[in-house]
Amino acid sequence: MANITTRPVTKLGIVGAGSVGTSLAYAAIIRDAAREIAIYDIDAVRAEAEGLDLAHGTQFTGANTVTGGGNIEALAGSDVIVITAGARQQPGQSRLDLAGVNVGIIQNLMTQLMEQAPDAVYVVVTNPCDVLTVAAQKVSGLPWNRIFSSGTVLDTSRLRLLLAREAHVLMTSVHATIIGEHGDSEFPVWSSASIGPVPIRDWTISGRQVFTQEYLDAVTHDVVTAAYKVIEGKGATNYAIGLAGVRIVEAIMQAENAVLPVSAIMQGAYGIEGVALSLPSIVGINGVYEMLAMPLDDTETRKLQDSAGTLRNTLAELGV
Ligand SMILES: NC(=O)c1ccc[n+]([C@@H]2O[C@H](COP(=O)([O-])OP(=O)(O)OC[C@H]3O[C@@H](n4cnc5c(N)ncnc54)[C@H](O)[C@@H]3O)[C@@H](O)[C@H]2O)c1
């Protein structure tokens, strides 16, 4: 038999085999994000079945190994662990309503996960992801850059989709970001938003200003309430967060140093510390290298402070 040289093994651990965890695993095998994918869930029967179903498709993807089960030891040696376990939003329920239940779950999980993968980079997807990031960091003692949440990566994608359609350009030519809480107090930064190099308010089609203040307000509302709309219709959001989560995993695994609006614990920028919220951040092999101090106008700075205030109050209420 020939000497076989293999690529270095990259391992993605996923906690939770529900709608989000399995969509993330599905996106990860299709995008070939990791050589090995292990899914863990307290519902062992479901996790095993999901793992098998995904593994059965891997003839048609990258050469991935996928397993699922109820033994947390399967996550040992993961380079990245994405946490999707917990209760999910019910119709009409806000992300912050979920906080109490999911804080307890993540605190318990992190203690166990640190025994299996103390060197992993952790990405929290379970909601409210900003609040859970702080709870998880405190219980694990991980440095702030190695535990963060998917934040507003998904919300930013929702925003760019709507703006790109309206501007009639490719989504990747839209430069606009949602920052703050992944939740009701999040907001787009219009002061630096652009289509290609053109400031968003200057974008015209046949001499008509496309992005009027009225339009910008309406699109903000649509993005902030997008999850509620999807949950009303199908009970969960899963495909887009699966892709957004894998995009973050790729940035870490491939040492990309990509700028993504993830949510990490603030270290004093804008006078905010101790709460996790989203800002465009450099994401690479060690997690978050830097949360970028983006220029904000006075209104945006106030909104960011308000978002931090909302999160600070929730953390205090929960005793985190
Ligand atoms: N951050 C985002 O942008 C974003 C987007 C969509 C969903 N979410 C959140 O992701 C979470 C998961 O949503 P879902 O639709 O997959 O829910 P789901 O109910 O389909 O799946 C959750 C899974 O977690 C498992 N679980 C619960 N407690 C566990 C524990 N202690 N250990 C291991 N597994 C455990 C359950 O058995 C279940 O399989 C929710 O909190 C949801 O709000 C976040």
mmCIF file of C-alpha atoms and ligand atoms in Angstrom:
data_model
loop_
_atom_site.group_PDB
_atom_site.id
_atom_site.type_symbol
_atom_site.label_atom_id
_atom_site.label_comp_id
_atom_site.label_asym_id
_atom_site.label_seq_id
_atom_site.Cartn_x
_atom_site.Cartn_y
_atom_site.Cartn_z
ATOM 1 C CA MET A 1 0.000 0.000 0.000
ATOM 2 C CA ALA A 2 1.286 3.451 -0.871
ATOM 3 C CA ASN A 3 2.333 5.843 1.835
ATOM 4 C CA ILE A 4 -0.671 8.041 2.190
ATOM 5 C CA THR A 5 -0.201 11.687 3.081
ATOM 6 C CA THR A 6 -3.295 13.370 4.445
ATOM 7 C CA ARG A 7 -4.119 16.992 5.048
ATOM 8 C CA PRO A 8 -3.763 18.109 8.676
ATOM 9 C CA VAL A 9 -6.902 17.174 10.576
ATOM 10 C CA THR A 10 -9.096 20.133 11.368
ATOM 11 C CA LYS A 11 -11.918 19.388 13.756
ATOM 12 C CA LEU A 12 -15.189 21.209 14.245
ATOM 13 C CA GLY A 13 -17.283 20.383 17.291
ATOM 14 C CA ILE A 14 -20.971 21.293 17.286
ATOM 15 C CA VAL A 15 -23.027 21.273 20.468
ATOM 16 C CA GLY A 16 -26.720 20.807 19.715
ATOM 17 C CA ALA A 17 -28.215 18.656 16.965
ATOM 18 C CA GLY A 18 -31.334 20.767 16.524
ATOM 19 C CA SER A 19 -32.312 22.895 13.518
ATOM 20 C CA VAL A 20 -29.341 25.228 13.859
ATOM 21 C CA GLY A 21 -26.665 22.660 14.766
ATOM 22 C CA THR A 22 -27.565 20.345 11.907
ATOM 23 C CA SER A 23 -27.866 23.172 9.360
ATOM 24 C CA LEU A 24 -24.439 24.328 10.459
ATOM 25 C CA ALA A 25 -23.048 20.805 10.031
ATOM 26 C CA TYR A 26 -24.682 20.518 6.600
ATOM 27 C CA ALA A 27 -23.177 23.839 5.496
ATOM 28 C CA ALA A 28 -19.800 22.780 6.936
ATOM 29 C CA ILE A 29 -19.622 19.560 4.924
ATOM 30 C CA ILE A 30 -20.752 21.241 1.706
ATOM 31 C CA ARG A 31 -18.216 24.057 2.162
ATOM 32 C CA ASP A 32 -15.563 21.580 3.337
ATOM 33 C CA ALA A 33 -14.938 23.719 6.403
ATOM 34 C CA ALA A 34 -13.321 20.984 8.524
ATOM 35 C CA ARG A 35 -11.934 17.494 8.009
ATOM 36 C CA GLU A 36 -13.773 16.110 11.005
ATOM 37 C CA ILE A 37 -17.129 17.196 12.377
ATOM 38 C CA ALA A 38 -18.476 15.903 15.695
ATOM 39 C CA ILE A 39 -21.991 16.735 16.857
ATOM 40 C CA TYR A 40 -22.995 16.316 20.492
ATOM 41 C CA ASP A 41 -26.488 16.610 21.985
ATOM 42 C CA ILE A 42 -28.096 15.407 25.220
ATOM 43 C CA ASP A 43 -30.647 13.786 22.916
ATOM 44 C CA ALA A 44 -28.214 11.016 21.921
ATOM 45 C CA VAL A 45 -30.644 9.180 19.637
ATOM 46 C CA ARG A 46 -31.357 12.267 17.586
ATOM 47 C CA ALA A 47 -27.697 13.323 17.422
ATOM 48 C CA GLU A 48 -26.652 9.874 16.250
ATOM 49 C CA ALA A 49 -29.340 9.821 13.565
ATOM 50 C CA GLU A 50 -28.424 13.319 12.351
ATOM 51 C CA GLY A 51 -24.745 12.343 12.264
ATOM 52 C CA LEU A 52 -25.530 9.266 10.185
ATOM 53 C CA ASP A 53 -27.773 11.166 7.765
ATOM 54 C CA LEU A 54 -25.038 13.773 7.210
ATOM 55 C CA ALA A 55 -22.293 11.131 6.915
ATOM 56 C CA HIS A 56 -24.313 9.308 4.255
ATOM 57 C CA GLY A 57 -23.981 12.371 2.027
ATOM 58 C CA THR A 58 -20.252 12.851 2.338
ATOM 59 C CA GLN A 59 -19.456 10.917 -0.849
ATOM 60 C CA PHE A 60 -20.678 14.067 -2.558
ATOM 61 C CA THR A 61 -18.841 16.639 -0.420
ATOM 62 C CA GLY A 62 -15.276 17.072 0.809
ATOM 63 C CA ALA A 63 -13.656 14.086 2.502
ATOM 64 C CA ASN A 64 -15.276 14.820 5.828
ATOM 65 C CA THR A 65 -15.915 12.528 8.756
ATOM 66 C CA VAL A 66 -19.187 13.288 10.509
ATOM 67 C CA THR A 67 -20.337 11.717 13.759
ATOM 68 C CA GLY A 68 -23.180 12.468 16.135
ATOM 69 C CA GLY A 69 -24.009 11.205 19.592
ATOM 70 C CA GLY A 70 -24.645 11.819 23.268
ATOM 71 C CA ASN A 71 -21.059 11.498 24.476
ATOM 72 C CA ILE A 72 -19.388 14.882 24.980
ATOM 73 C CA GLU A 73 -15.965 13.221 24.796
ATOM 74 C CA ALA A 74 -16.447 13.027 21.015
ATOM 75 C CA LEU A 75 -15.666 16.768 20.959
ATOM 76 C CA ALA A 76 -12.161 16.249 22.423
ATOM 77 C CA GLY A 77 -9.439 17.928 20.385
ATOM 78 C CA SER A 78 -11.795 20.231 18.447
ATOM 79 C CA ASP A 79 -10.157 23.332 16.966
ATOM 80 C CA VAL A 80 -13.446 25.211 16.986
ATOM 81 C CA ILE A 81 -16.598 24.461 18.978
ATOM 82 C CA VAL A 82 -19.881 26.077 18.000
ATOM 83 C CA ILE A 83 -22.582 26.048 20.662
ATOM 84 C CA THR A 84 -26.146 25.844 19.379
ATOM 85 C CA ALA A 85 -27.682 23.905 22.287
ATOM 86 C CA GLY A 86 -30.529 25.294 24.292
ATOM 87 C CA ALA A 87 -34.087 26.404 24.160
ATOM 88 C CA ARG A 88 -35.127 28.419 21.116
ATOM 89 C CA GLN A 89 -37.388 31.409 20.569
ATOM 90 C CA GLN A 90 -41.111 30.662 20.536
ATOM 91 C CA PRO A 91 -43.387 32.829 18.329
ATOM 92 C CA GLY A 92 -43.607 36.282 19.938
ATOM 93 C CA GLN A 93 -40.825 35.559 22.423
ATOM 94 C CA SER A 94 -37.814 37.900 22.415
ATOM 95 C CA ARG A 95 -34.252 36.611 22.490
ATOM 96 C CA LEU A 96 -33.765 38.093 25.939
ATOM 97 C CA ASP A 97 -36.733 36.071 27.279
ATOM 98 C CA LEU A 98 -34.640 32.988 26.649
ATOM 99 C CA ALA A 99 -31.802 34.241 28.767
ATOM 100 C CA GLY A 100 -32.452 32.567 32.129
ATOM 101 C CA VAL A 101 -32.861 29.031 30.794
ATOM 102 C CA ASN A 102 -29.943 29.198 28.406
ATOM 103 C CA VAL A 103 -27.502 30.806 30.873
ATOM 104 C CA GLY A 104 -27.913 27.733 33.104
ATOM 105 C CA ILE A 105 -27.385 25.385 30.148
ATOM 106 C CA ILE A 106 -24.256 27.134 28.886
ATOM 107 C CA GLN A 107 -22.643 27.406 32.323
ATOM 108 C CA ASN A 108 -23.050 23.683 32.797
ATOM 109 C CA LEU A 109 -21.858 22.914 29.272
ATOM 110 C CA MET A 110 -18.739 25.100 29.420
ATOM 111 C CA THR A 111 -17.463 23.323 32.520
ATOM 112 C CA GLN A 112 -17.691 20.005 30.674
ATOM 113 C CA LEU A 113 -16.370 21.374 27.365
ATOM 114 C CA MET A 114 -13.251 22.833 28.954
ATOM 115 C CA GLU A 115 -12.299 19.315 30.028
ATOM 116 C CA GLN A 116 -12.561 18.097 26.428
ATOM 117 C CA ALA A 117 -11.222 21.000 24.382
ATOM 118 C CA PRO A 118 -9.382 23.571 26.511
ATOM 119 C CA ASP A 119 -7.525 24.937 23.466
ATOM 120 C CA ALA A 120 -10.512 25.401 21.150
ATOM 121 C CA VAL A 121 -11.943 28.681 19.931
ATOM 122 C CA TYR A 122 -15.590 28.831 21.051
ATOM 123 C CA VAL A 123 -18.405 30.416 19.041
ATOM 124 C CA VAL A 124 -21.738 30.886 20.808
ATOM 125 C CA VAL A 125 -24.835 30.821 18.603
ATOM 126 C CA THR A 126 -27.485 29.979 21.212
ATOM 127 C CA ASN A 127 -29.560 33.048 22.114
ATOM 128 C CA PRO A 128 -29.307 35.527 23.623
ATOM 129 C CA CYS A 129 -25.809 35.042 22.242
ATOM 130 C CA ASP A 130 -24.270 38.271 23.617
ATOM 131 C CA VAL A 131 -25.408 37.508 27.160
ATOM 132 C CA LEU A 132 -24.388 33.852 26.942
ATOM 133 C CA THR A 133 -20.912 34.822 25.725
ATOM 134 C CA VAL A 134 -20.270 36.712 28.959
ATOM 135 C CA ALA A 135 -21.680 33.871 31.083
ATOM 136 C CA ALA A 136 -19.591 31.305 29.184
ATOM 137 C CA GLN A 137 -16.393 33.361 29.414
ATOM 138 C CA LYS A 138 -16.808 33.823 33.159
ATOM 139 C CA VAL A 139 -17.387 30.164 33.916
ATOM 140 C CA SER A 140 -14.624 28.950 31.568
ATOM 141 C CA GLY A 141 -11.980 31.582 32.324
ATOM 142 C CA LEU A 142 -11.112 31.665 28.599
ATOM 143 C CA PRO A 143 -9.462 34.855 27.302
ATOM 144 C CA TRP A 144 -12.053 37.214 25.736
ATOM 145 C CA ASN A 145 -10.711 36.638 22.213
ATOM 146 C CA ARG A 146 -11.286 32.845 22.308
ATOM 147 C CA ILE A 147 -14.968 32.919 23.195
ATOM 148 C CA PHE A 148 -17.350 35.111 21.252
ATOM 149 C CA SER A 149 -20.666 34.870 19.479
ATOM 150 C CA SER A 150 -21.899 34.934 15.911
ATOM 151 C CA GLY A 151 -23.344 38.315 16.859
ATOM 152 C CA THR A 152 -24.703 40.301 13.947
ATOM 153 C CA VAL A 153 -22.998 38.354 11.144
ATOM 154 C CA LEU A 154 -26.422 36.975 10.160
ATOM 155 C CA ASP A 155 -28.217 40.309 10.654
ATOM 156 C CA THR A 156 -25.617 42.034 8.468
ATOM 157 C CA SER A 157 -26.223 39.476 5.733
ATOM 158 C CA ARG A 158 -29.964 40.181 5.955
ATOM 159 C CA LEU A 159 -29.253 43.910 5.629
ATOM 160 C CA ARG A 160 -26.939 43.519 2.641
ATOM 161 C CA LEU A 161 -29.466 41.300 0.861
ATOM 162 C CA LEU A 162 -32.131 44.011 1.019
ATOM 163 C CA LEU A 163 -29.760 46.851 0.090
ATOM 164 C CA ALA A 164 -28.251 44.904 -2.822
ATOM 165 C CA ARG A 165 -31.701 44.172 -4.262
ATOM 166 C CA GLU A 166 -32.690 47.823 -4.041
ATOM 167 C CA ALA A 167 -29.396 49.081 -5.509
ATOM 168 C CA HIS A 168 -29.334 46.378 -8.232
ATOM 169 C CA VAL A 169 -25.784 45.358 -7.358
ATOM 170 C CA LEU A 170 -24.048 42.201 -6.128
ATOM 171 C CA MET A 171 -24.330 41.676 -2.364
ATOM 172 C CA THR A 172 -20.560 41.690 -1.888
ATOM 173 C CA SER A 173 -20.490 45.222 -3.335
ATOM 174 C CA VAL A 174 -22.636 46.452 -0.433
ATOM 175 C CA HIS A 175 -20.631 47.687 2.528
ATOM 176 C CA ALA A 176 -22.952 48.093 5.465
ATOM 177 C CA THR A 177 -22.915 46.557 8.922
ATOM 178 C CA ILE A 178 -25.310 45.959 11.785
ATOM 179 C CA ILE A 179 -23.676 46.483 15.178
ATOM 180 C CA GLY A 180 -24.638 46.270 18.860
ATOM 181 C CA GLU A 181 -26.805 43.616 20.481
ATOM 182 C CA HIS A 182 -27.885 40.638 18.352
ATOM 183 C CA GLY A 183 -31.443 41.576 19.157
ATOM 184 C CA ASP A 184 -33.936 44.375 19.284
ATOM 185 C CA SER A 185 -31.445 47.211 20.006
ATOM 186 C CA GLU A 186 -29.130 46.396 17.065
ATOM 187 C CA PHE A 187 -28.782 49.017 14.305
ATOM 188 C CA PRO A 188 -27.106 49.627 10.934
ATOM 189 C CA VAL A 189 -24.215 52.081 10.707
ATOM 190 C CA TRP A 190 -25.443 54.333 7.900
ATOM 191 C CA SER A 191 -22.766 57.018 8.346
ATOM 192 C CA SER A 192 -20.134 54.798 6.684
ATOM 193 C CA ALA A 193 -22.405 52.536 4.577
ATOM 194 C CA SER A 194 -21.628 52.512 0.871
ATOM 195 C CA ILE A 195 -22.383 50.757 -2.391
ATOM 196 C CA GLY A 196 -18.946 50.161 -3.863
ATOM 197 C CA PRO A 197 -17.228 53.464 -3.027
ATOM 198 C CA VAL A 198 -20.442 55.547 -3.176
ATOM 199 C CA PRO A 199 -21.930 56.693 0.177
ATOM 200 C CA ILE A 200 -25.302 54.988 0.505
ATOM 201 C CA ARG A 201 -27.336 58.209 0.579
ATOM 202 C CA ASP A 202 -25.711 59.296 -2.713
ATOM 203 C CA TRP A 203 -26.729 56.173 -4.634
ATOM 204 C CA THR A 204 -29.063 57.076 -7.466
ATOM 205 C CA ILE A 205 -30.854 55.150 -10.194
ATOM 206 C CA SER A 206 -31.892 57.291 -13.178
ATOM 207 C CA GLY A 207 -31.239 60.419 -11.102
ATOM 208 C CA ARG A 208 -33.509 59.245 -8.224
ATOM 209 C CA GLN A 209 -32.077 58.933 -4.697
ATOM 210 C CA VAL A 210 -32.673 55.285 -3.802
ATOM 211 C CA PHE A 211 -31.834 55.240 -0.104
ATOM 212 C CA THR A 212 -34.004 57.975 1.377
ATOM 213 C CA GLN A 213 -34.269 58.295 5.168
ATOM 214 C CA GLU A 214 -37.719 56.701 4.910
ATOM 215 C CA TYR A 215 -36.253 53.687 3.098
ATOM 216 C CA LEU A 216 -33.350 53.373 5.569
ATOM 217 C CA ASP A 217 -35.786 53.397 8.510
ATOM 218 C CA ALA A 218 -37.990 50.770 6.843
ATOM 219 C CA VAL A 219 -35.086 48.470 6.000
ATOM 220 C CA THR A 220 -33.760 48.765 9.567
ATOM 221 C CA HIS A 221 -37.148 47.646 10.859
ATOM 222 C CA ASP A 222 -37.265 44.737 8.394
ATOM 223 C CA VAL A 223 -33.829 43.481 9.430
ATOM 224 C CA VAL A 224 -34.403 43.811 13.174
ATOM 225 C CA THR A 225 -37.701 41.900 12.897
ATOM 226 C CA ALA A 226 -36.549 39.401 10.236
ATOM 227 C CA ALA A 227 -36.109 36.502 12.676
ATOM 228 C CA TYR A 228 -39.600 37.004 14.120
ATOM 229 C CA LYS A 229 -41.064 36.766 10.618
ATOM 230 C CA VAL A 230 -39.219 33.524 9.795
ATOM 231 C CA ILE A 231 -40.100 32.002 13.185
ATOM 232 C CA GLU A 232 -43.813 32.882 12.644
ATOM 233 C CA GLY A 233 -43.757 31.024 9.372
ATOM 234 C CA LYS A 234 -41.620 27.935 10.055
ATOM 235 C CA GLY A 235 -40.887 27.792 13.787
ATOM 236 C CA ALA A 236 -37.120 28.420 13.583
ATOM 237 C CA THR A 237 -34.403 30.109 11.604
ATOM 238 C CA ASN A 238 -31.706 27.676 10.575
ATOM 239 C CA TYR A 239 -30.234 27.793 7.048
ATOM 240 C CA ALA A 240 -28.862 31.332 7.080
ATOM 241 C CA ILE A 241 -27.433 31.013 10.592
ATOM 242 C CA GLY A 242 -25.891 27.695 9.522
ATOM 243 C CA LEU A 243 -24.069 29.434 6.691
ATOM 244 C CA ALA A 244 -23.153 32.478 8.797
ATOM 245 C CA GLY A 245 -21.771 30.223 11.533
ATOM 246 C CA VAL A 246 -19.676 28.269 9.058
ATOM 247 C CA ARG A 247 -18.340 31.494 7.582
ATOM 248 C CA ILE A 248 -16.970 32.335 11.055
ATOM 249 C CA VAL A 249 -15.577 28.799 11.460
ATOM 250 C CA GLU A 250 -13.757 29.137 8.117
ATOM 251 C CA ALA A 251 -12.217 32.459 9.150
ATOM 252 C CA ILE A 252 -10.798 30.733 12.231
ATOM 253 C CA MET A 253 -9.757 27.393 10.676
ATOM 254 C CA GLN A 254 -8.173 29.042 7.629
ATOM 255 C CA ALA A 255 -6.435 31.775 9.679
ATOM 256 C CA GLU A 256 -8.114 34.325 7.394
ATOM 257 C CA ASN A 257 -8.081 37.459 9.552
ATOM 258 C CA ALA A 258 -11.450 38.294 7.973
ATOM 259 C CA VAL A 259 -13.394 41.292 9.246
ATOM 260 C CA LEU A 260 -16.755 40.010 10.532
ATOM 261 C CA PRO A 261 -19.245 41.621 12.945
ATOM 262 C CA VAL A 262 -18.950 39.024 15.718
ATOM 263 C CA SER A 263 -19.761 39.783 19.326
ATOM 264 C CA ALA A 264 -16.951 39.628 21.874
ATOM 265 C CA ILE A 265 -16.596 41.092 25.351
ATOM 266 C CA MET A 266 -15.777 44.781 25.025
ATOM 267 C CA GLN A 267 -12.483 45.929 26.505
ATOM 268 C CA GLY A 268 -13.208 49.657 26.880
ATOM 269 C CA ALA A 269 -13.680 50.990 23.330
ATOM 270 C CA TYR A 270 -16.434 53.652 23.204
ATOM 271 C CA GLY A 271 -16.262 53.537 27.034
ATOM 272 C CA ILE A 272 -17.896 50.077 27.055
ATOM 273 C CA GLU A 273 -16.524 47.067 28.877
ATOM 274 C CA GLY A 274 -17.786 43.843 30.399
ATOM 275 C CA VAL A 275 -20.627 43.303 27.910
ATOM 276 C CA ALA A 276 -20.378 41.453 24.603
ATOM 277 C CA LEU A 277 -21.726 43.195 21.526
ATOM 278 C CA SER A 278 -21.005 43.176 17.829
ATOM 279 C CA LEU A 279 -18.493 45.362 16.025
ATOM 280 C CA PRO A 280 -16.558 44.555 12.853
ATOM 281 C CA SER A 281 -13.711 42.424 14.203
ATOM 282 C CA ILE A 282 -10.646 40.667 12.842
ATOM 283 C CA VAL A 283 -11.255 36.903 13.093
ATOM 284 C CA GLY A 284 -8.431 34.403 12.606
ATOM 285 C CA ILE A 285 -6.757 31.317 14.019
ATOM 286 C CA ASN A 286 -6.788 32.518 17.648
ATOM 287 C CA GLY A 287 -10.310 33.869 17.467
ATOM 288 C CA VAL A 288 -10.876 37.631 17.630
ATOM 289 C CA TYR A 289 -7.684 39.663 17.229
ATOM 290 C CA GLU A 290 -9.248 43.076 17.457
ATOM 291 C CA MET A 291 -12.666 44.675 17.565
ATOM 292 C CA LEU A 292 -12.329 47.611 15.206
ATOM 293 C CA ALA A 293 -13.141 51.115 16.373
ATOM 294 C CA MET A 294 -15.319 52.097 13.435
ATOM 295 C CA PRO A 295 -16.216 55.752 12.973
ATOM 296 C CA LEU A 296 -19.696 56.457 14.342
ATOM 297 C CA ASP A 297 -21.699 59.674 14.311
ATOM 298 C CA ASP A 298 -23.257 60.989 17.542
ATOM 299 C CA THR A 299 -26.568 59.179 17.047
ATOM 300 C CA GLU A 300 -24.825 55.882 16.328
ATOM 301 C CA THR A 301 -22.548 56.267 19.358
ATOM 302 C CA ARG A 302 -25.620 56.851 21.525
ATOM 303 C CA LYS A 303 -27.364 53.798 20.046
ATOM 304 C CA LEU A 304 -24.297 51.650 20.782
ATOM 305 C CA GLN A 305 -24.247 52.890 24.384
ATOM 306 C CA ASP A 306 -27.998 52.144 24.663
ATOM 307 C CA SER A 307 -27.441 48.640 23.277
ATOM 308 C CA ALA A 308 -24.656 48.086 25.830
ATOM 309 C CA GLY A 309 -27.001 49.399 28.554
ATOM 310 C CA THR A 310 -29.717 46.903 27.578
ATOM 311 C CA LEU A 311 -27.219 44.043 27.750
ATOM 312 C CA ARG A 312 -25.706 45.285 31.019
ATOM 313 C CA ASN A 313 -29.177 45.342 32.616
ATOM 314 C CA THR A 314 -29.912 41.786 31.455
ATOM 315 C CA LEU A 315 -26.589 40.525 32.805
ATOM 316 C CA ALA A 316 -27.320 42.220 36.152
ATOM 317 C CA GLU A 317 -30.861 40.782 36.285
ATOM 318 C CA LEU A 318 -29.464 37.311 35.677
ATOM 319 C CA GLY A 319 -26.652 37.760 38.173
ATOM 320 C CA VAL A 320 -24.011 36.989 35.517
HETATM 321 N N1 LIG B 1 -27.315 33.747 17.045
HETATM 322 C C1 LIG B 1 -28.121 33.627 15.996
HETATM 323 O O1 LIG B 1 -27.998 34.401 15.014
HETATM 324 C C2 LIG B 1 -29.161 32.541 16.015
HETATM 325 C C3 LIG B 1 -29.955 32.266 14.880
HETATM 326 C C4 LIG B 1 -30.884 31.234 14.946
HETATM 327 C C5 LIG B 1 -31.053 30.533 16.134
HETATM 328 N N2 LIG B 1 -30.296 30.848 17.219
HETATM 329 C C6 LIG B 1 -30.447 30.124 18.513
HETATM 330 O O2 LIG B 1 -29.859 28.827 18.402
HETATM 331 C C7 LIG B 1 -30.420 28.005 19.442
HETATM 332 C C8 LIG B 1 -30.796 26.662 18.858
HETATM 333 O O3 LIG B 1 -31.919 26.786 18.007
HETATM 334 P P1 LIG B 1 -32.535 25.494 17.305
HETATM 335 O O4 LIG B 1 -33.593 25.991 16.400
HETATM 336 O O5 LIG B 1 -31.461 24.626 16.766
HETATM 337 O O6 LIG B 1 -33.212 24.757 18.562
HETATM 338 P P2 LIG B 1 -33.593 23.220 18.644
HETATM 339 O O7 LIG B 1 -34.589 23.095 19.762
HETATM 340 O O8 LIG B 1 -33.955 22.681 17.308
HETATM 341 O O9 LIG B 1 -32.227 22.505 19.076
HETATM 342 C C9 LIG B 1 -31.612 22.711 20.306
HETATM 343 C C10 LIG B 1 -30.908 21.425 20.669
HETATM 344 O O10 LIG B 1 -30.155 21.651 21.867
HETATM 345 C C11 LIG B 1 -30.170 20.430 22.598
HETATM 346 N N3 LIG B 1 -29.801 20.687 23.988
HETATM 347 C C12 LIG B 1 -30.521 21.341 24.937
HETATM 348 N N4 LIG B 1 -29.813 21.344 26.086
HETATM 349 C C13 LIG B 1 -28.628 20.737 25.843
HETATM 350 C C14 LIG B 1 -27.481 20.453 26.636
HETATM 351 N N5 LIG B 1 -27.426 20.823 27.900
HETATM 352 N N6 LIG B 1 -26.460 19.803 26.058
HETATM 353 C C15 LIG B 1 -26.517 19.420 24.761
HETATM 354 N N7 LIG B 1 -27.569 19.656 23.964
HETATM 355 C C16 LIG B 1 -28.614 20.306 24.506
HETATM 356 C C17 LIG B 1 -31.586 19.914 22.422
HETATM 357 O O11 LIG B 1 -31.667 18.515 22.708
HETATM 358 C C18 LIG B 1 -31.858 20.240 20.945
HETATM 359 O O12 LIG B 1 -31.532 19.152 20.085
HETATM 360 C C19 LIG B 1 -31.575 28.820 20.026
HETATM 361 O O13 LIG B 1 -31.176 29.440 21.240
HETATM 362 C C20 LIG B 1 -31.855 29.883 18.960
HETATM 363 O O14 LIG B 1 -32.489 31.028 19.489
HETATM 364 C C21 LIG B 1 -29.358 31.806 17.170
#
